[in-house]
XYZ file of C-alpha atoms in Angstrom:
576
model
C -48.896 4.219 0.805
C -50.136 0.636 0.483
C -53.824 0.094 -0.454
C -56.142 -0.503 2.491
C -56.896 -4.097 1.514
C -53.200 -5.023 1.605
C -52.894 -3.540 5.096
C -55.998 -5.494 6.188
C -54.626 -8.758 4.807
C -51.223 -8.045 6.359
C -52.792 -7.826 9.840
C -54.013 -11.427 9.581
C -51.527 -13.061 7.207
C -48.219 -11.133 6.979
C -47.437 -10.269 3.364
C -43.746 -10.967 4.014
C -44.640 -14.692 4.047
C -45.982 -14.488 0.485
C -42.913 -16.185 -0.968
C -43.346 -19.189 1.327
C -47.059 -19.429 0.492
C -46.253 -19.167 -3.214
C -43.764 -22.019 -2.903
C -46.342 -24.148 -1.074
C -48.991 -23.456 -3.762
C -46.493 -24.244 -6.514
C -45.588 -27.509 -4.778
C -49.285 -28.531 -4.445
C -50.346 -27.562 -7.978
C -47.190 -28.971 -9.513
C -47.651 -32.285 -7.671
C -51.324 -32.456 -8.744
C -50.409 -31.824 -12.379
C -47.556 -34.274 -12.216
C -49.675 -37.057 -10.761
C -52.814 -36.323 -12.799
C -51.381 -35.330 -16.153
C -47.751 -36.473 -16.118
C -46.312 -32.981 -16.483
C -45.355 -30.119 -14.175
C -42.853 -32.100 -12.159
C -40.260 -29.354 -12.321
C -42.796 -26.909 -10.828
C -43.414 -29.302 -7.943
C -39.699 -29.757 -7.306
C -39.017 -26.012 -7.344
C -41.975 -25.400 -5.036
C -40.827 -28.094 -2.606
C -37.276 -26.726 -2.616
C -38.540 -23.203 -1.906
C -40.841 -24.484 0.827
C -37.971 -26.392 2.460
C -35.842 -23.249 2.382
C -38.687 -21.218 3.885
C -39.227 -23.692 6.739
C -35.497 -23.716 7.428
C -35.408 -19.901 7.421
C -38.251 -19.726 9.953
C -36.504 -22.149 12.316
C -32.866 -20.996 12.068
C -31.654 -18.654 14.869
C -28.754 -16.804 13.180
C -30.435 -14.319 10.818
C -33.446 -12.308 11.952
C -34.096 -11.084 8.402
C -34.600 -14.656 7.189
C -36.916 -15.450 10.105
C -39.084 -12.441 9.244
C -38.737 -12.702 5.466
C -38.288 -16.408 4.627
C -37.075 -17.244 1.113
C -37.243 -13.690 -0.240
C -34.857 -12.482 2.485
C -32.036 -14.274 0.661
C -32.196 -11.536 -1.968
C -30.736 -9.162 0.615
C -27.619 -11.287 1.024
C -27.305 -11.756 -2.738
C -27.496 -8.004 -3.373
C -25.031 -7.333 -0.575
C -22.652 -9.866 -2.123
C -22.626 -8.173 -5.532
C -22.897 -4.588 -4.184
C -19.167 -3.716 -4.587
C -19.175 -4.775 -8.227
C -22.480 -3.012 -8.950
C -21.203 0.182 -7.345
C -17.813 0.010 -9.047
C -19.165 -0.564 -12.551
C -22.428 1.394 -12.563
C -22.542 3.984 -9.765
C -19.167 5.449 -8.759
C -17.821 8.410 -10.715
C -14.577 8.338 -12.700
C -12.767 10.459 -10.090
C -14.167 8.872 -6.935
C -11.164 7.235 -5.271
C -12.332 4.267 -3.208
C -9.467 3.549 -2.789
C -8.462 4.080 -6.454
C -10.704 5.856 -8.927
C -11.821 4.413 -12.236
C -9.701 7.080 -13.945
C -6.587 5.926 -12.078
C -7.250 2.277 -12.845
C -7.977 3.032 -16.494
C -4.686 4.896 -16.799
C -2.763 1.841 -15.578
C -4.741 -0.547 -17.796
C -4.121 1.606 -20.885
C -0.401 1.963 -20.225
C -0.027 -1.722 -19.377
C -1.762 -2.726 -22.615
C 0.141 -0.190 -24.681
C -3.068 1.619 -25.628
C -3.245 5.416 -26.073
C -3.750 7.175 -22.729
C -4.617 10.589 -24.157
C -7.867 12.189 -22.967
C -10.047 14.445 -25.165
C -12.177 17.433 -24.207
C -10.129 18.663 -21.249
C -9.646 17.582 -17.667
C -12.387 15.873 -15.668
C -10.945 17.318 -12.467
C -12.324 20.413 -10.760
C -9.391 22.805 -10.993
C -11.102 25.175 -8.522
C -11.403 22.490 -5.855
C -9.099 22.949 -2.816
C -6.335 20.360 -2.994
C -5.984 20.466 -6.787
C -2.303 20.530 -7.785
C -0.220 21.059 -10.891
C 3.419 21.342 -11.921
C 4.645 24.635 -13.351
C 6.001 24.355 -16.896
C 8.757 26.260 -18.656
C 8.640 28.427 -21.765
C 11.961 26.748 -22.684
C 11.381 22.985 -22.295
C 14.376 20.667 -22.316
C 14.964 17.566 -24.392
C 15.896 14.309 -22.657
C 17.176 11.325 -24.640
C 16.009 8.502 -22.359
C 13.186 7.817 -19.930
C 15.431 5.430 -17.966
C 15.984 7.668 -14.940
C 18.277 6.039 -12.390
C 19.896 6.768 -9.028
C 22.840 5.125 -7.284
C 22.091 3.596 -3.880
C 24.997 2.642 -1.664
C 27.628 4.747 -3.432
C 30.987 3.882 -1.924
C 29.894 0.396 -0.884
C 31.389 -2.735 -2.400
C 28.260 -3.423 -4.484
C 26.283 -0.219 -5.114
C 23.012 -0.497 -7.029
C 21.877 1.674 -9.926
C 18.119 1.697 -9.355
C 15.221 2.919 -11.448
C 13.226 5.756 -9.904
C 10.093 3.546 -10.156
C 10.021 0.004 -8.758
C 7.701 -2.759 -7.550
C 6.836 -2.356 -3.873
C 6.908 -5.135 -1.280
C 4.391 -7.945 -1.848
C 5.092 -11.468 -0.597
C 4.647 -14.792 -2.322
C 1.742 -16.228 -0.366
C -0.084 -12.937 -0.464
C 0.430 -12.976 -4.240
C -0.003 -16.065 -6.390
C 2.914 -17.847 -7.999
C 1.866 -16.611 -11.440
C 1.659 -13.028 -10.183
C 5.210 -13.209 -8.791
C 6.467 -14.740 -12.033
C 4.855 -11.997 -14.104
C 6.101 -9.179 -11.871
C 9.664 -10.441 -11.900
C 9.561 -11.137 -15.629
C 8.430 -7.557 -16.258
C 11.104 -6.204 -13.897
C 13.783 -8.195 -15.707
C 12.773 -6.849 -19.098
C 12.423 -3.256 -17.855
C 15.590 -3.334 -15.714
C 13.874 -2.218 -12.516
C 13.655 -3.721 -9.020
C 11.155 -6.141 -7.516
C 10.778 -6.061 -3.701
C 10.138 -9.559 -2.357
C 8.022 -8.541 0.631
C 8.762 -10.158 3.978
C 7.751 -13.613 2.681
C 11.344 -13.987 1.399
C 12.634 -15.268 -1.933
C 10.646 -18.052 -3.571
C 11.585 -20.078 -6.632
C 9.181 -17.891 -8.594
C 11.247 -14.813 -7.761
C 14.315 -16.557 -9.159
C 12.922 -18.026 -12.377
C 13.222 -14.906 -14.573
C 16.233 -13.397 -12.787
C 14.873 -9.869 -12.290
C 16.596 -7.607 -9.755
C 15.409 -8.265 -6.189
C 15.234 -6.157 -3.057
C 15.114 -8.711 -0.267
C 12.846 -7.509 2.521
C 13.453 -9.010 5.963
C 10.663 -8.643 8.491
C 10.308 -9.577 12.130
C 9.729 -13.241 11.214
C 13.163 -13.403 9.517
C 11.708 -15.566 6.759
C 14.429 -17.060 4.618
C 17.038 -16.457 7.325
C 15.561 -17.874 10.528
C 16.122 -20.628 13.034
C 13.328 -22.986 13.999
C 12.460 -20.754 16.972
C 12.062 -17.703 14.712
C 15.379 -16.055 15.591
C 17.838 -14.727 13.007
C 20.104 -17.286 11.297
C 23.322 -15.851 9.892
C 24.215 -18.762 7.583
C 20.811 -18.796 5.891
C 20.971 -15.034 5.486
C 24.347 -15.236 3.744
C 23.082 -17.955 1.398
C 20.315 -15.681 0.095
C 21.967 -12.271 0.448
C 25.043 -13.157 -1.592
C 22.932 -14.314 -4.542
C 23.813 -11.941 -7.432
C 20.097 -11.481 -8.163
C 19.639 -9.793 -4.747
C 20.682 -6.164 -5.181
C 19.663 -4.609 -1.831
C 18.676 -5.685 1.697
C 15.675 -3.987 3.319
C 14.899 -4.405 7.022
C 11.181 -3.903 7.546
C 10.291 -2.127 10.790
C 6.656 -1.455 9.862
C 4.382 -1.201 6.857
C 1.734 1.318 5.932
C -1.119 -1.209 5.756
C -0.831 -2.209 9.428
C 1.996 -0.457 11.281
C 2.733 -1.892 14.707
C 0.729 -5.043 13.930
C 2.113 -8.530 13.447
C 0.596 -11.194 11.243
C -0.322 -14.866 11.131
C -0.517 -17.083 8.061
C -2.772 -19.984 9.172
C -1.286 -23.462 9.002
C -3.548 -24.755 6.196
C -2.274 -21.931 3.949
C 1.398 -22.795 4.545
C 1.922 -24.920 1.438
C 5.202 -26.737 0.714
C 6.251 -23.919 -1.657
C 5.521 -21.165 0.880
C 7.223 -23.190 3.614
C 10.326 -23.632 1.448
C 10.561 -19.895 0.710
C 10.057 -18.818 4.302
C 11.983 -21.591 6.024
C 9.053 -22.786 8.152
C 7.351 -26.169 8.628
C 4.604 -27.156 6.186
C 1.089 -26.813 7.585
C 2.148 -24.942 10.741
C 0.916 -21.394 11.426
C 3.522 -18.879 10.254
C 3.832 -15.954 12.709
C 5.245 -12.479 12.063
C 5.769 -10.850 15.484
C 4.834 -7.211 15.936
C 8.466 -6.323 16.773
C 11.959 -7.581 15.975
C 13.859 -9.997 18.180
C 17.355 -9.321 16.802
C 17.592 -5.887 18.454
C 15.938 -3.867 21.223
C 17.392 -0.371 20.856
C 18.126 2.101 18.029
C 21.876 1.546 18.436
C 21.422 -2.222 18.234
C 19.211 -1.802 15.160
C 21.914 0.144 13.311
C 24.531 -2.384 14.392
C 22.278 -5.137 13.001
C 21.974 -3.230 9.696
C 25.764 -2.910 9.564
C 26.039 -6.642 10.238
C 23.628 -7.440 7.388
C 25.557 -5.148 5.052
C 28.840 -6.863 5.886
C 27.382 -10.384 5.577
C 25.865 -9.541 2.188
C 29.233 -8.540 0.792
C 28.675 -4.794 0.930
C 25.284 -4.554 -0.753
C 23.156 -1.465 -0.029
C 21.264 -2.080 3.197
C 18.541 0.013 4.776
C 15.157 -0.124 6.421
C 11.486 0.553 5.755
C 9.053 2.140 8.196
C 5.744 3.908 8.504
C 6.219 6.894 10.814
C 4.540 6.605 14.206
C 5.904 8.197 17.403
C 8.280 10.947 16.259
C 10.632 10.340 19.204
C 11.277 6.803 17.908
C 12.381 8.154 14.536
C 14.507 10.776 16.272
C 16.003 8.052 18.465
C 17.190 6.271 15.308
C 18.703 9.542 14.093
C 20.456 10.058 17.421
C 21.853 6.543 17.116
C 23.215 7.425 13.657
C 24.991 10.437 15.121
C 26.283 8.463 18.114
C 27.575 5.422 16.216
C 28.458 6.880 12.835
C 26.497 4.025 11.254
C 23.993 5.118 8.620
C 21.719 3.010 6.426
C 22.229 3.311 2.688
C 18.542 3.986 2.208
C 15.254 4.457 4.034
C 11.877 3.587 2.515
C 8.981 5.582 3.956
C 5.685 3.711 3.720
C 2.547 5.821 3.966
C -0.560 4.779 5.839
C -2.282 4.780 2.426
C -0.567 1.436 1.740
C -3.060 -1.349 1.333
C -1.945 -4.639 -0.198
C -1.661 -6.234 3.242
C -5.038 -7.099 4.796
C -5.441 -5.422 8.178
C -8.073 -4.605 10.821
C -10.180 -1.610 9.793
C -8.891 0.547 12.645
C -5.304 0.027 11.460
C -6.218 0.673 7.840
C -8.038 3.913 8.645
C -6.450 5.331 11.778
C -2.892 4.081 12.433
C 0.298 5.472 10.947
C 1.296 8.725 9.272
C 0.190 9.336 5.669
C 3.007 9.386 3.143
C 3.277 13.164 2.816
C 3.746 13.714 6.567
C 6.043 10.724 7.016
C 8.212 11.560 4.021
C 8.512 15.209 5.028
C 9.571 14.324 8.565
C 12.229 11.854 7.421
C 13.582 14.094 4.649
C 13.636 17.237 6.800
C 15.322 15.512 9.729
C 18.098 14.084 7.566
C 18.595 17.465 5.865
C 18.696 19.242 9.227
C 21.305 16.777 10.525
C 23.458 16.957 7.362
C 22.854 13.242 6.751
C 20.673 13.541 3.659
C 23.514 13.270 1.124
C 24.560 9.923 2.612
C 21.098 8.318 2.695
C 18.710 7.757 -0.215
C 14.973 7.878 0.433
C 12.350 5.717 -1.256
C 8.628 5.984 -0.683
C 5.406 4.063 -1.253
C 1.743 4.951 -0.879
C -0.806 5.229 -3.744
C 1.815 6.101 -6.364
C 0.219 5.454 -9.753
C 0.967 8.183 -12.284
C 4.001 10.168 -13.400
C 2.655 13.188 -11.525
C 2.488 11.082 -8.333
C 6.180 10.282 -8.782
C 7.052 13.919 -9.491
C 5.160 15.119 -6.425
C 6.856 12.629 -4.089
C 10.267 13.586 -5.454
C 9.380 17.234 -4.850
C 8.763 16.317 -1.195
C 12.168 14.653 -0.851
C 11.992 11.125 -2.278
C 14.778 9.771 -4.504
C 12.613 7.002 -5.905
C 9.072 5.632 -5.634
C 7.668 2.144 -5.212
C 4.207 1.001 -6.254
C 2.352 -2.139 -5.229
C -1.255 -1.698 -6.285
C -0.233 0.044 -9.513
C 1.613 -3.071 -10.632
C -1.273 -5.224 -9.390
C -3.544 -3.284 -11.760
C -1.007 -3.934 -14.510
C -1.423 -7.655 -13.770
C -5.177 -7.314 -14.289
C -6.414 -6.593 -10.736
C -9.949 -5.129 -10.846
C -9.985 -3.847 -7.246
C -12.461 -6.506 -6.146
C -10.980 -6.127 -2.629
C -11.110 -9.866 -1.953
C -7.317 -10.183 -1.642
C -7.474 -11.802 1.807
C -10.191 -14.361 0.962
C -8.359 -16.493 -1.587
C -11.162 -15.776 -4.093
C -9.372 -13.190 -6.236
C -11.280 -13.110 -9.547
C -8.152 -12.418 -11.610
C -5.703 -14.855 -9.997
C -3.410 -12.156 -8.579
C -3.852 -12.765 -4.827
C -4.859 -16.400 -4.507
C -3.187 -19.746 -3.981
C -6.052 -21.570 -5.718
C -4.312 -23.318 -8.653
C -7.427 -23.075 -10.835
C -7.894 -19.347 -10.240
C -4.156 -18.752 -10.806
C -4.391 -20.188 -14.312
C -6.431 -17.152 -15.350
C -3.236 -15.100 -15.039
C -1.145 -15.901 -18.124
C 2.442 -15.117 -17.181
C 3.991 -14.072 -20.540
C 1.119 -11.687 -21.301
C 1.061 -10.131 -17.815
C 4.853 -9.817 -17.637
C 4.676 -7.773 -20.830
C 1.984 -5.578 -19.269
C 4.113 -5.002 -16.151
C 7.000 -3.940 -18.378
C 4.803 -1.619 -20.474
C 3.226 0.037 -17.418
C 6.669 0.844 -16.046
C 8.003 1.952 -19.437
C 5.037 4.174 -20.340
C 4.830 5.732 -16.861
C 8.487 6.767 -17.051
C 7.921 8.066 -20.584
C 5.178 10.268 -19.126
C 7.534 11.325 -16.325
C 10.138 12.269 -18.951
C 7.601 14.508 -20.660
C 6.748 16.192 -17.338
C 10.412 16.786 -16.565
C 10.987 18.203 -20.047
C 7.960 20.479 -19.747
C 9.325 21.822 -16.454
C 12.630 22.681 -18.142
C 14.640 20.112 -16.156
C 17.023 17.250 -16.976
C 16.181 14.658 -14.299
C 13.231 14.133 -11.949
C 15.548 14.553 -8.957
C 15.665 18.241 -9.897
C 11.951 18.621 -9.141
C 11.439 20.575 -5.942
C 8.495 21.810 -3.932
C 8.900 25.127 -5.782
C 7.677 23.416 -8.964
C 4.368 22.121 -7.526
C 1.387 24.448 -6.984
C -1.347 23.596 -4.472
C -4.807 25.163 -4.440
C -5.705 26.236 -0.897
C -9.141 27.685 -1.702
C -11.128 28.781 -4.724
C -9.242 32.098 -4.718
C -5.783 31.178 -3.351
C -2.920 28.939 -4.480
C 0.535 28.350 -2.996
C 3.732 26.649 -4.008
C 4.310 23.523 -1.941
C 7.543 25.042 -0.698
C 5.443 27.780 0.934
C 2.652 25.443 1.994
C 4.781 22.813 3.741
C 7.765 23.148 6.117
C 11.249 22.455 4.716
C 14.528 22.619 6.680
C 17.859 24.011 5.544
C 20.972 21.792 5.620
C 22.338 21.711 9.157
C 19.416 23.674 10.608
C 18.535 20.993 13.142
C 22.150 20.633 14.251
C 22.286 24.385 14.830
C 19.162 24.199 16.981
C 20.550 21.276 18.987
C 23.742 23.244 19.647
C 21.743 26.328 20.658
C 22.905 28.467 17.727
C 19.387 28.806 16.276
C 15.799 28.432 17.405
C 14.112 25.080 16.855
C 12.585 25.033 13.344
C 9.279 23.609 14.572
C 7.637 22.416 17.779
C 7.787 18.779 16.658
C 11.598 18.974 16.850
C 11.852 21.047 20.027
C 9.548 18.650 21.866
C 10.276 15.185 20.530
C 14.034 15.520 20.019
C 14.440 15.959 23.771
C 12.355 12.847 24.396
C 14.445 10.674 22.062
C 17.530 8.685 23.074
C 19.824 6.419 21.098
C 19.775 3.747 23.805
C 16.010 3.089 23.737
C 12.863 3.482 21.673
C 11.082 4.630 24.837
C 10.849 8.398 25.518
C 13.263 9.792 28.070
C 10.619 10.675 30.629
C 8.237 7.807 29.964
C 5.518 10.452 29.905
C 5.702 11.487 26.282
C 1.971 12.024 25.549
C 1.373 13.892 28.815
C 4.422 16.087 28.258
C 3.275 16.773 24.720
C -0.127 18.008 25.855
C 1.471 20.288 28.438
C 4.228 21.699 26.251
C 2.547 21.711 22.854
C -1.129 22.742 23.018
C -3.266 22.074 19.932
C -2.470 24.347 16.991
C -5.109 26.064 14.870
C -6.109 23.863 11.907
C -4.313 26.009 9.327
C -1.080 26.046 11.328
C -1.323 22.313 11.940
C -1.767 21.717 8.212
C 1.272 23.848 7.420
C 3.349 21.949 9.943
C 2.199 18.630 8.538
C 1.881 17.220 12.038
C -1.831 16.704 12.579
C -1.348 12.978 12.236
C 1.670 12.978 14.507
C -0.247 14.613 17.357
C -2.733 11.763 17.217
């Protein structure tokens, strides 16, 4: 409680104006001393500057805080400006993921620098907390000679690709700086793993070191477009037949902002970005929210087949974040109807975050990786298509255990974007979209980019990949296995409560080979309501549901499940 005399003074002369009065007094006394004694000029100048700021604050109409608290009110905006850094370095706990915890970031930094990543004194995690998970180990561990775990994508095609199980996820030049792209590709070249270009196409910085590329093609068809934004076959062939390009990835949606297009403002379209994307310099670069080269699932698969043929038989697939289940099922029905299958599918979880997006999209649009990956894997297994299609995934994959867990849920390989950004030196300042990245990773400012020294950061990218796969090798050995693709949901244990744990295979739904086909043919019951309801809505000839009343039909035929049942089904997000 303030003393009575302060309250009395405040009724006549508000105390919040003290800073302005102090500036006025300093200006008067400083001027008197300056004129009378030849010193104190700096006091007068500071006082006059503060007084000018105070008068401006009182007259400006934009900020009510500054009108009520002239001069001193600026402290509020200063503290707000440095709040994220203050919280990150002094307040948040090591395990508080927002979006990545200090412990996760430290793990990447240590592995990227080649420093020891061992931790003394036991785990910092609460092993009794619901959600805690571990991998069961074997009394008879195996011994594996190499950490270089690989899978073949596009087996039987003219140019199959032997891919690492851990690769750089899609990030475009333009979103990333030139030096960041150079370092990522240099690290990929040394470590013999793949670098996804993002939908911004292939820049000269992707080509300089010659690392393996996965060329991502989005709805803007950058690098293979006509002036009107439509697909250009000749420009596609010119890039796709480059030996450095190992796979072609058609992007349907991304986890950061599924169902949302994008615009790169004209002033940001530099000559280098324009050259990579095939757009005019200084003109706004638009990524539509949907593709123009196809309208139906059948046409989409025919377009994928066309891209595969034009590329000379390179593995070709698509990336998506799961939304309406009937749209995914429509693609599956088109596979069955046409006989055309992609060589791979990359499932992007809603946890993805390198692309700046509206808050509602970041927080509430798209299926998280676990639910999306399970739906895709289970559907392909149930249709007997899984052996023909490889599955990649992306969404907050940082550690070897993250990779093991995703492979247990059905992935063949994992991609990481933010993990490799941390390896480049990213400090999670979350200013990626402002151009003011403090480490030079996500800026086109040539001065800020110079902070990122390419040879040093390329080495860190290589070491992060190398040391993460070394850790994965040790996990696989401890589990008594020979390759991470042998990890199943029966190896991962999930704590349900403080007194109950379950294997993931018992916690989450998994289909048997051909089970969905048997249900379609009436030989078995539907394995889950999501299939019995949405499969009937899907059609190969359109992404629209059969009835046009999908949500209403869902509410009538599939009433809300109890929370525990919904969690087991993994469809809580889908119902939204």
